[in-house]
Tab-separated table of C-alpha atoms in Angstrom:
chain	number	residue	atom	x	y	z
A	19	MET	CA	10.163	8.332	-3.847
A	20	ILE	CA	7.249	8.852	-6.288
A	21	LYS	CA	9.579	8.395	-9.323
A	22	SER	CA	10.946	5.068	-8.032
A	23	LYS	CA	7.373	3.904	-7.300
A	24	GLN	CA	6.495	4.691	-10.930
A	25	TYR	CA	9.469	2.674	-12.224
A	26	VAL	CA	8.422	-0.291	-10.056
A	27	ALA	CA	4.874	0.029	-11.428
A	28	VAL	CA	6.140	0.105	-15.037
A	29	PHE	CA	8.238	-3.020	-14.353
A	30	GLN	CA	5.176	-4.738	-12.821
A	31	ALA	CA	3.056	-3.817	-15.864
A	32	ILE	CA	5.661	-5.255	-18.265
A	33	LEU	CA	6.072	-8.390	-16.111
A	34	ALA	CA	2.273	-8.805	-16.154
A	35	ALA	CA	2.439	-8.525	-19.943
A	36	ALA	CA	5.238	-11.096	-20.283
A	37	LEU	CA	3.348	-13.615	-18.152
A	38	PHE	CA	0.126	-13.078	-20.116
A	39	GLY	CA	2.032	-13.165	-23.424
A	40	ILE	CA	2.882	-16.846	-22.967
A	41	SER	CA	-0.789	-17.813	-22.515
A	42	SER	CA	-2.022	-17.788	-26.158
A	43	PRO	CA	0.713	-19.990	-27.681
A	44	VAL	CA	0.709	-22.458	-24.763
A	45	SER	CA	-3.126	-22.510	-24.614
A	46	LYS	CA	-3.281	-23.357	-28.335
A	47	PHE	CA	-1.042	-26.367	-27.656
A	48	LEU	CA	-3.259	-27.485	-24.721
A	49	LEU	CA	-6.481	-26.964	-26.750
A	50	GLU	CA	-5.544	-30.077	-28.746
A	51	LYS	CA	-6.461	-32.126	-25.663
A	52	ILE	CA	-8.718	-29.774	-23.652
A	53	PRO	CA	-12.036	-28.320	-24.964
A	54	PRO	CA	-12.322	-24.453	-24.989
A	55	MET	CA	-14.783	-24.015	-22.069
A	56	ILE	CA	-12.830	-26.301	-19.730
A	57	MET	CA	-9.593	-24.647	-20.825
A	58	ALA	CA	-10.996	-21.218	-19.875
A	59	ALA	CA	-12.167	-22.611	-16.519
A	60	LEU	CA	-8.796	-24.229	-15.719
A	61	LEU	CA	-6.855	-21.023	-16.491
A	62	TYR	CA	-8.911	-19.002	-14.012
A	63	LEU	CA	-9.084	-21.786	-11.415
A	64	GLY	CA	-5.288	-22.039	-11.565
A	65	ALA	CA	-5.110	-18.280	-10.959
A	66	GLY	CA	-7.617	-18.333	-8.087
A	67	ILE	CA	-6.230	-21.391	-6.298
A	68	GLY	CA	-2.605	-20.238	-6.669
A	69	MET	CA	-3.325	-16.768	-5.304
A	70	LEU	CA	-5.447	-18.205	-2.484
A	71	ILE	CA	-2.487	-20.384	-1.401
A	72	MET	CA	-0.174	-17.330	-1.575
A	73	SER	CA	-2.669	-15.300	0.455
A	74	LEU	CA	-2.984	-17.998	3.139
A	75	MET	CA	0.815	-18.334	3.355
A	76	LYS	CA	1.090	-14.554	3.792
A	77	ASN	CA	-1.517	-14.604	6.578
A	78	SER	CA	0.081	-17.592	8.348
A	79	LYS	CA	3.351	-15.667	8.562
A	80	GLY	CA	1.447	-12.977	10.441
A	81	ILE	CA	2.177	-10.249	7.878
A	82	LYS	CA	0.139	-7.235	8.929
A	83	GLN	CA	-2.759	-6.446	6.611
A	84	LYS	CA	-2.130	-3.041	5.002
A	85	GLU	CA	-4.675	-3.436	2.227
A	86	ALA	CA	-8.340	-2.420	2.239
A	87	LYS	CA	-10.803	-5.300	1.835
A	88	ILE	CA	-13.507	-5.403	-0.832
A	89	GLY	CA	-16.802	-4.226	0.679
A	90	ARG	CA	-20.491	-4.123	-0.235
A	91	LYS	CA	-19.966	-0.939	-2.267
A	92	GLU	CA	-17.801	-2.902	-4.732
A	93	LEU	CA	-20.384	-5.686	-5.199
A	94	PRO	CA	-21.756	-4.521	-8.604
A	95	PHE	CA	-18.198	-4.236	-10.002
A	96	THR	CA	-17.289	-7.636	-8.522
A	97	ILE	CA	-20.286	-9.319	-10.208
A	98	GLY	CA	-19.537	-7.527	-13.506
A	99	MET	CA	-15.876	-8.539	-13.305
A	100	ILE	CA	-16.704	-12.245	-12.751
A	101	ALA	CA	-19.360	-12.362	-15.523
A	102	LEU	CA	-17.023	-10.716	-18.044
A	103	ASP	CA	-14.163	-12.971	-16.960
A	104	ILE	CA	-16.320	-15.995	-17.705
A	105	ALA	CA	-17.176	-14.731	-21.210
A	106	ALA	CA	-13.764	-13.345	-22.289
A	107	PRO	CA	-11.528	-16.455	-21.990
A	108	ILE	CA	-14.228	-18.674	-23.513
A	109	PHE	CA	-14.346	-16.356	-26.564
A	110	LEU	CA	-10.531	-16.335	-26.662
A	111	MET	CA	-10.238	-20.141	-26.479
A	112	ILE	CA	-12.859	-20.596	-29.235
A	113	GLY	CA	-10.994	-17.991	-31.324
A	114	LEU	CA	-7.638	-19.654	-30.660
A	115	SER	CA	-8.952	-23.019	-31.806
A	116	MET	CA	-9.954	-21.382	-35.148
A	117	THR	CA	-7.022	-19.041	-35.910
A	118	THR	CA	-3.218	-19.045	-35.566
A	119	ALA	CA	-1.660	-18.398	-32.158
A	120	SER	CA	0.372	-15.441	-33.485
A	121	ASN	CA	-2.735	-13.822	-35.012
A	122	ALA	CA	-4.629	-14.222	-31.721
A	123	SER	CA	-1.657	-12.903	-29.724
A	124	LEU	CA	-1.409	-9.750	-31.830
A	125	LEU	CA	-5.176	-9.160	-31.749
A	126	ASN	CA	-5.038	-9.168	-27.948
A	127	ASN	CA	-3.754	-5.590	-28.310
A	128	PHE	CA	-7.291	-4.521	-29.217
A	129	GLU	CA	-7.933	-4.720	-25.468
A	130	ILE	CA	-6.137	-1.323	-25.196
A	131	VAL	CA	-8.664	0.225	-27.599
A	132	ALA	CA	-11.629	-1.336	-25.800
A	133	THR	CA	-10.325	-0.345	-22.345
A	134	SER	CA	-9.560	3.247	-23.366
A	135	LEU	CA	-12.828	3.904	-25.195
A	136	ILE	CA	-14.927	2.421	-22.372
A	137	ALA	CA	-12.891	4.480	-19.854
A	138	LEU	CA	-13.650	7.581	-21.961
A	139	LEU	CA	-17.315	6.999	-22.812
A	140	ILE	CA	-18.601	5.416	-19.600
A	141	PHE	CA	-16.174	6.409	-16.855
A	142	LYS	CA	-15.310	9.829	-18.351
A	143	GLU	CA	-11.547	9.264	-18.104
A	144	SER	CA	-9.639	11.721	-20.268
A	145	ILE	CA	-7.739	10.580	-23.361
A	146	GLY	CA	-4.750	12.513	-24.719
A	147	LYS	CA	-3.721	13.006	-28.354
A	148	ARG	CA	-1.142	10.198	-28.351
A	149	LEU	CA	-3.636	7.673	-27.045
A	150	TRP	CA	-6.006	8.604	-29.903
A	151	ILE	CA	-3.140	7.972	-32.366
A	152	ALA	CA	-2.497	4.623	-30.622
A	153	ILE	CA	-6.183	3.692	-30.870
A	154	PHE	CA	-6.109	4.470	-34.619
A	155	PHE	CA	-3.017	2.300	-35.331
A	156	ILE	CA	-4.201	-0.634	-33.202
A	157	THR	CA	-7.687	-0.566	-34.752
A	158	VAL	CA	-6.349	-0.520	-38.333
A	159	SER	CA	-3.950	-3.347	-37.453
A	160	SER	CA	-6.822	-5.358	-35.895
A	161	ILE	CA	-8.933	-4.884	-39.042
A	162	ILE	CA	-6.053	-6.178	-41.213
A	163	LEU	CA	-5.709	-9.233	-38.956
A	164	SER	CA	-9.475	-9.891	-38.926
A	165	VAL	CA	-9.949	-9.893	-42.692
A	166	ALA	CA	-9.057	-13.374	-43.918
A	167	ASP	CA	-9.036	-12.474	-47.581
A	168	PHE	CA	-9.093	-8.895	-48.906
A	169	SER	CA	-9.962	-9.921	-52.476
A	170	SER	CA	-13.282	-11.459	-51.397
A	171	PHE	CA	-13.420	-9.483	-48.097
A	172	SER	CA	-14.269	-12.365	-45.786
A	173	PHE	CA	-13.797	-12.059	-42.037
A	174	SER	CA	-11.827	-14.610	-40.082
A	175	ILE	CA	-14.322	-16.053	-37.575
A	176	GLY	CA	-11.485	-16.932	-35.169
A	177	SER	CA	-10.312	-13.313	-35.152
A	178	ILE	CA	-13.847	-12.047	-34.438
A	179	PHE	CA	-13.995	-14.266	-31.328
A	180	VAL	CA	-10.616	-12.931	-30.147
A	181	LEU	CA	-11.892	-9.336	-30.612
A	182	LEU	CA	-15.060	-10.189	-28.634
A	183	ALA	CA	-12.803	-11.432	-25.837
A	184	CYS	CA	-10.879	-8.121	-25.964
A	185	ILE	CA	-14.110	-6.095	-25.685
A	186	CYS	CA	-15.187	-8.164	-22.655
A	187	TRP	CA	-11.774	-7.586	-21.077
A	188	GLY	CA	-12.046	-3.869	-21.882
A	189	PHE	CA	-15.230	-3.653	-19.794
A	190	GLU	CA	-13.676	-5.919	-17.174
A	191	ASN	CA	-10.531	-3.736	-16.867
A	192	ASN	CA	-12.761	-0.773	-16.085
A	193	CYS	CA	-14.719	-2.768	-13.471
A	194	THR	CA	-11.437	-3.865	-11.876
A	195	ARG	CA	-10.188	-0.271	-12.032
A	196	MET	CA	-13.065	0.795	-9.789
A	197	MET	CA	-11.679	-1.692	-7.253
A	198	SER	CA	-7.947	-1.225	-7.796
A	199	LEU	CA	-7.497	0.581	-4.482
A	200	LYS	CA	-8.549	-2.623	-2.715
A	201	ASP	CA	-6.396	-5.676	-1.911
A	202	PRO	CA	-5.024	-6.947	-5.283
A	203	MET	CA	-4.581	-10.490	-3.992
A	204	GLN	CA	-8.204	-10.635	-2.833
A	205	ILE	CA	-9.364	-9.331	-6.237
A	206	VAL	CA	-7.448	-12.085	-8.075
A	207	VAL	CA	-8.768	-14.831	-5.753
A	208	ILE	CA	-12.396	-13.681	-6.276
A	209	LYS	CA	-11.812	-13.200	-10.015
A	210	GLY	CA	-10.093	-16.584	-10.436
A	211	LEU	CA	-12.396	-18.777	-8.353
A	212	GLY	CA	-15.609	-16.988	-9.414
A	213	SER	CA	-14.845	-17.058	-13.129
A	214	GLY	CA	-13.256	-20.519	-13.005
A	215	VAL	CA	-16.243	-22.153	-11.298
A	216	GLY	CA	-18.653	-20.258	-13.607
A	217	SER	CA	-16.851	-21.464	-16.739
A	218	LEU	CA	-16.680	-25.017	-15.348
A	219	ILE	CA	-20.461	-25.085	-14.819
A	220	ILE	CA	-20.980	-23.912	-18.435
A	221	ALA	CA	-18.504	-26.580	-19.635
A	222	PHE	CA	-20.418	-29.348	-17.798
A	223	LEU	CA	-23.770	-28.063	-19.100
A	224	THR	CA	-22.404	-28.197	-22.669
A	225	LYS	CA	-21.117	-31.724	-21.921
A	226	GLU	CA	-17.425	-30.934	-22.362
A	227	TYR	CA	-15.023	-33.187	-20.482
A	228	VAL	CA	-11.313	-33.951	-20.324
A	229	SER	CA	-9.533	-37.055	-19.076
A	230	ASP	CA	-5.825	-36.257	-19.370
A	231	ILE	CA	-4.665	-35.347	-15.825
A	232	GLY	CA	-1.241	-34.173	-17.064
A	233	TYR	CA	-2.794	-31.602	-19.391
A	234	ILE	CA	-5.200	-30.432	-16.653
A	235	PHE	CA	-2.238	-29.849	-14.343
A	236	ILE	CA	-0.289	-27.896	-17.016
A	237	ALA	CA	-3.386	-25.733	-17.686
A	238	LEU	CA	-3.732	-24.946	-13.952
A	239	ILE	CA	-0.029	-24.000	-13.696
A	240	LEU	CA	-0.334	-21.839	-16.841
A	241	GLY	CA	-3.396	-20.189	-15.275
A	242	PHE	CA	-1.476	-19.349	-12.093
A	243	PHE	CA	1.375	-17.657	-13.981
A	244	ALA	CA	-0.354	-16.225	-17.091
A	245	TYR	CA	-3.537	-15.108	-15.324
A	246	GLY	CA	-2.998	-15.125	-11.533
A	247	LEU	CA	0.425	-13.495	-11.163
A	248	SER	CA	-0.165	-11.439	-14.317
A	249	ILE	CA	-3.436	-9.948	-12.992
A	250	PHE	CA	-1.865	-9.358	-9.563
A	251	PHE	CA	1.023	-7.347	-11.068
A	252	TYR	CA	-1.397	-5.607	-13.455
A	253	ILE	CA	-3.675	-4.374	-10.635
A	254	THR	CA	-0.708	-3.281	-8.514
A	255	ALA	CA	0.712	-1.327	-11.481
A	256	GLN	CA	-2.687	0.139	-12.378
A	257	ARG	CA	-2.918	1.690	-8.909
A	258	GLU	CA	0.185	3.779	-9.646
A	259	LEU	CA	-0.215	4.329	-13.414
A	260	GLY	CA	-3.977	4.391	-14.135
A	261	ALA	CA	-6.095	2.185	-16.417
A	262	ALA	CA	-5.156	3.583	-19.834
A	263	ARG	CA	-1.395	3.756	-19.245
A	264	THR	CA	-1.078	0.328	-17.584
A	265	SER	CA	-2.845	-1.289	-20.524
A	266	ALA	CA	-0.344	0.535	-22.761
A	267	TYR	CA	2.733	-1.028	-21.131
A	268	TYR	CA	0.796	-4.262	-21.188
A	269	ALA	CA	0.886	-3.946	-24.989
A	270	VAL	CA	4.204	-5.806	-25.119
A	271	ALA	CA	2.285	-9.011	-24.200
A	272	PRO	CA	1.060	-9.712	-27.742
A	273	PHE	CA	4.571	-9.343	-29.181
A	274	ILE	CA	5.910	-11.869	-26.665
A	275	GLY	CA	3.026	-14.137	-27.685
A	276	VAL	CA	3.754	-13.662	-31.387
A	277	GLY	CA	7.457	-14.463	-30.938
A	278	LEU	CA	6.670	-17.601	-28.960
A	279	SER	CA	3.964	-18.678	-31.446
A	280	LEU	CA	6.301	-18.363	-34.423
A	281	LEU	CA	8.914	-20.441	-32.576
A	282	MET	CA	6.422	-23.099	-31.435
A	283	TYR	CA	4.269	-23.512	-34.550
A	284	ASN	CA	6.530	-22.581	-37.453
A	285	GLU	CA	3.698	-20.452	-38.847
A	286	THR	CA	3.925	-18.888	-42.301
A	287	ILE	CA	4.273	-15.115	-42.137
A	288	THR	CA	2.068	-13.239	-44.631
A	289	TRP	CA	2.470	-9.642	-45.819
A	290	ASN	CA	-0.799	-8.773	-44.082
A	291	PHE	CA	0.689	-9.992	-40.839
A	292	VAL	CA	3.935	-8.013	-41.293
A	293	ILE	CA	1.986	-4.781	-41.985
A	294	ALA	CA	-0.259	-5.469	-38.971
A	295	VAL	CA	2.781	-5.995	-36.713
A	296	ILE	CA	4.353	-2.683	-37.835
A	297	LEU	CA	1.093	-0.759	-37.223
A	298	MET	CA	0.663	-2.511	-33.861
A	299	ILE	CA	4.195	-1.493	-32.774
A	300	PHE	CA	3.362	2.158	-33.576
A	301	GLY	CA	0.097	1.831	-31.685
A	302	ALA	CA	1.755	0.275	-28.650
A	303	TYR	CA	4.438	2.987	-28.657
A	304	TYR	CA	1.969	5.890	-28.761
A	305	ALA	CA	-0.146	4.283	-26.043
A	306	ALA	CA	2.929	3.923	-23.824
A	307	VAL	CA	3.977	7.582	-24.125
A	308	GLU	CA	0.501	9.009	-23.371
A	309	LYS	CA	0.783	12.034	-21.050
A	310	HIS	CA	-1.154	15.259	-20.880
A	311	ASN	CA	-1.347	18.483	-18.914
A	312	HIS	CA	-4.481	20.444	-18.031
A	313	ASN	CA	-6.246	22.213	-15.208
A	314	HIS	CA	-8.408	19.757	-13.301
A	315	THR	CA	-10.412	19.338	-10.121
A	316	HIS	CA	-10.178	16.507	-7.602
A	317	GLU	CA	-13.686	16.304	-6.131
A	318	ILE	CA	-14.301	15.640	-2.416
A	319	ILE	CA	-14.131	11.862	-2.088
A	320	LYS	CA	-14.377	9.495	0.873
A	321	HIS	CA	-12.895	6.041	0.443
A	322	GLU	CA	-10.632	3.414	1.983
A	323	HIS	CA	-7.375	2.131	0.494
A	324	ARG	CA	-3.690	1.563	1.238
A	325	HIS	CA	-1.830	4.885	1.359
A	326	ASN	CA	1.118	6.790	2.773
A	327	HIS	CA	1.040	10.236	4.396
A	328	ASN	CA	4.051	11.609	2.532
A	329	ASP	CA	2.829	11.001	-1.031
A	330	GLY	CA	1.450	14.527	-1.530
A	331	HIS	CA	-2.160	13.309	-1.822
A	332	HIS	CA	-2.802	12.084	1.712
A	333	ASN	CA	-2.154	14.946	4.110
A	334	HIS	CA	-5.093	14.261	6.435
A	335	THR	CA	-4.441	13.582	10.120
A	336	HIS	CA	-6.049	11.042	12.396
A	337	GLU	CA	-5.712	9.479	15.826
A	338	ASP	CA	-3.211	6.632	16.283
A	339	PHE	CA	-1.272	8.273	13.399
A	340	LYS	CA	0.924	5.756	11.602
A	341	ASN	CA	3.989	6.373	9.530
A	342	GLY	CA	4.423	4.172	6.488
A	343	GLU	CA	1.645	2.475	4.530
A	344	HIS	CA	-1.694	1.661	6.143
A	345	SER	CA	-5.386	1.467	5.252
A	346	HIS	CA	-8.420	3.245	6.694
A	347	GLU	CA	-11.379	5.306	5.488
A	348	HIS	CA	-10.411	8.933	4.800
A	349	THR	CA	-11.633	11.999	2.919
A	350	HIS	CA	-9.859	13.896	0.143
A	351	GLU	CA	-10.705	17.611	0.154
A	352	LEU	CA	-11.686	19.523	-2.996
A	353	ILE	CA	-8.514	20.618	-4.843
A	354	GLU	CA	-7.962	22.292	-8.217
A	355	HIS	CA	-4.541	22.439	-9.885
A	356	THR	CA	-2.541	21.799	-13.050
A	357	HIS	CA	0.200	19.228	-13.449
A	358	SER	CA	1.333	16.770	-16.057
A	359	HIS	CA	-0.251	13.389	-15.461
A	360	THR	CA	-1.490	10.190	-16.986
A	361	PRO	CA	-5.004	8.905	-16.244
A	362	ASP	CA	-4.791	7.190	-12.849
A	363	MET	CA	-6.795	6.488	-9.734
A	364	HIS	CA	-6.503	10.123	-8.606
A	365	HIS	CA	-7.160	11.550	-12.075
A	366	ASP	CA	-10.448	9.992	-13.083
A	367	HIS	CA	-12.173	13.345	-13.595
A	368	SER	CA	-13.706	14.451	-16.875
A	369	HIS	CA	-12.944	17.653	-18.735
């Protein structure tokens, strides 16, 4: 039962990656007609509107709500998530308009480093030896990609913007992680509409505009698939696998982006790029196989989320007891034990 749930989660994480992987090469094509700020806004609006329609269709069919709704307690994380989601895609679109699509795609892997280090330093999530090795390889690869010319050591401005986007998304992943027990569809709708409208306001204030309806429509569709469905699968996977490990499986996204970019733009492949790709593959591999074993304590915690009483973690009892998955507020008792695990929603202790 738990094993098959893990396999489903891994598949969802890789599917999320594949959908996001197509965004850089296709966005670069659309940026010829759409300015960066509006492009960022359309991607998130496409995600928000698409997921809202899916959510309304689900409700109209009378499907019983098993998920916990976002409450007042999650408000600071919600605001942080929206603000960071306004900044990140704008940085990425500016970066994409200044560097090659394959370079930007590969640099997106730096998000793993940002997510893991922020999880470690701020949220005290534990990091195993393999993840440290992954962080080393990905960082070295990112440095190689960011230096435009080693002989005169000049930085590629486009690459710096892509890395800034990754750092914003690193913080944002950790904000979302604090909410990943809540309804994933609701998170994507709030994320998409909030960030989309925010970016649109910035675009209008900076006097950006676009007139080509066809391109606007393609950008919205891309947003629904590459951001909306991708984020939805990402959050669902993260619930089962934890923040660090989900972002590791997600590492295949840049390689999908690179492949597509090389096909679409006939880009010249430099030695720097080849070395960076090899290092990035090592980094992605080590991040994906992160697992560690230690004695740890689950503190007493009271929260509400979707759960099942036969998963080994939820053995509380309550009135109107339901079999199968359901959502209500419940308390986890203090428990100390050792087992092999990856950082996940139940293992966010420090040691």
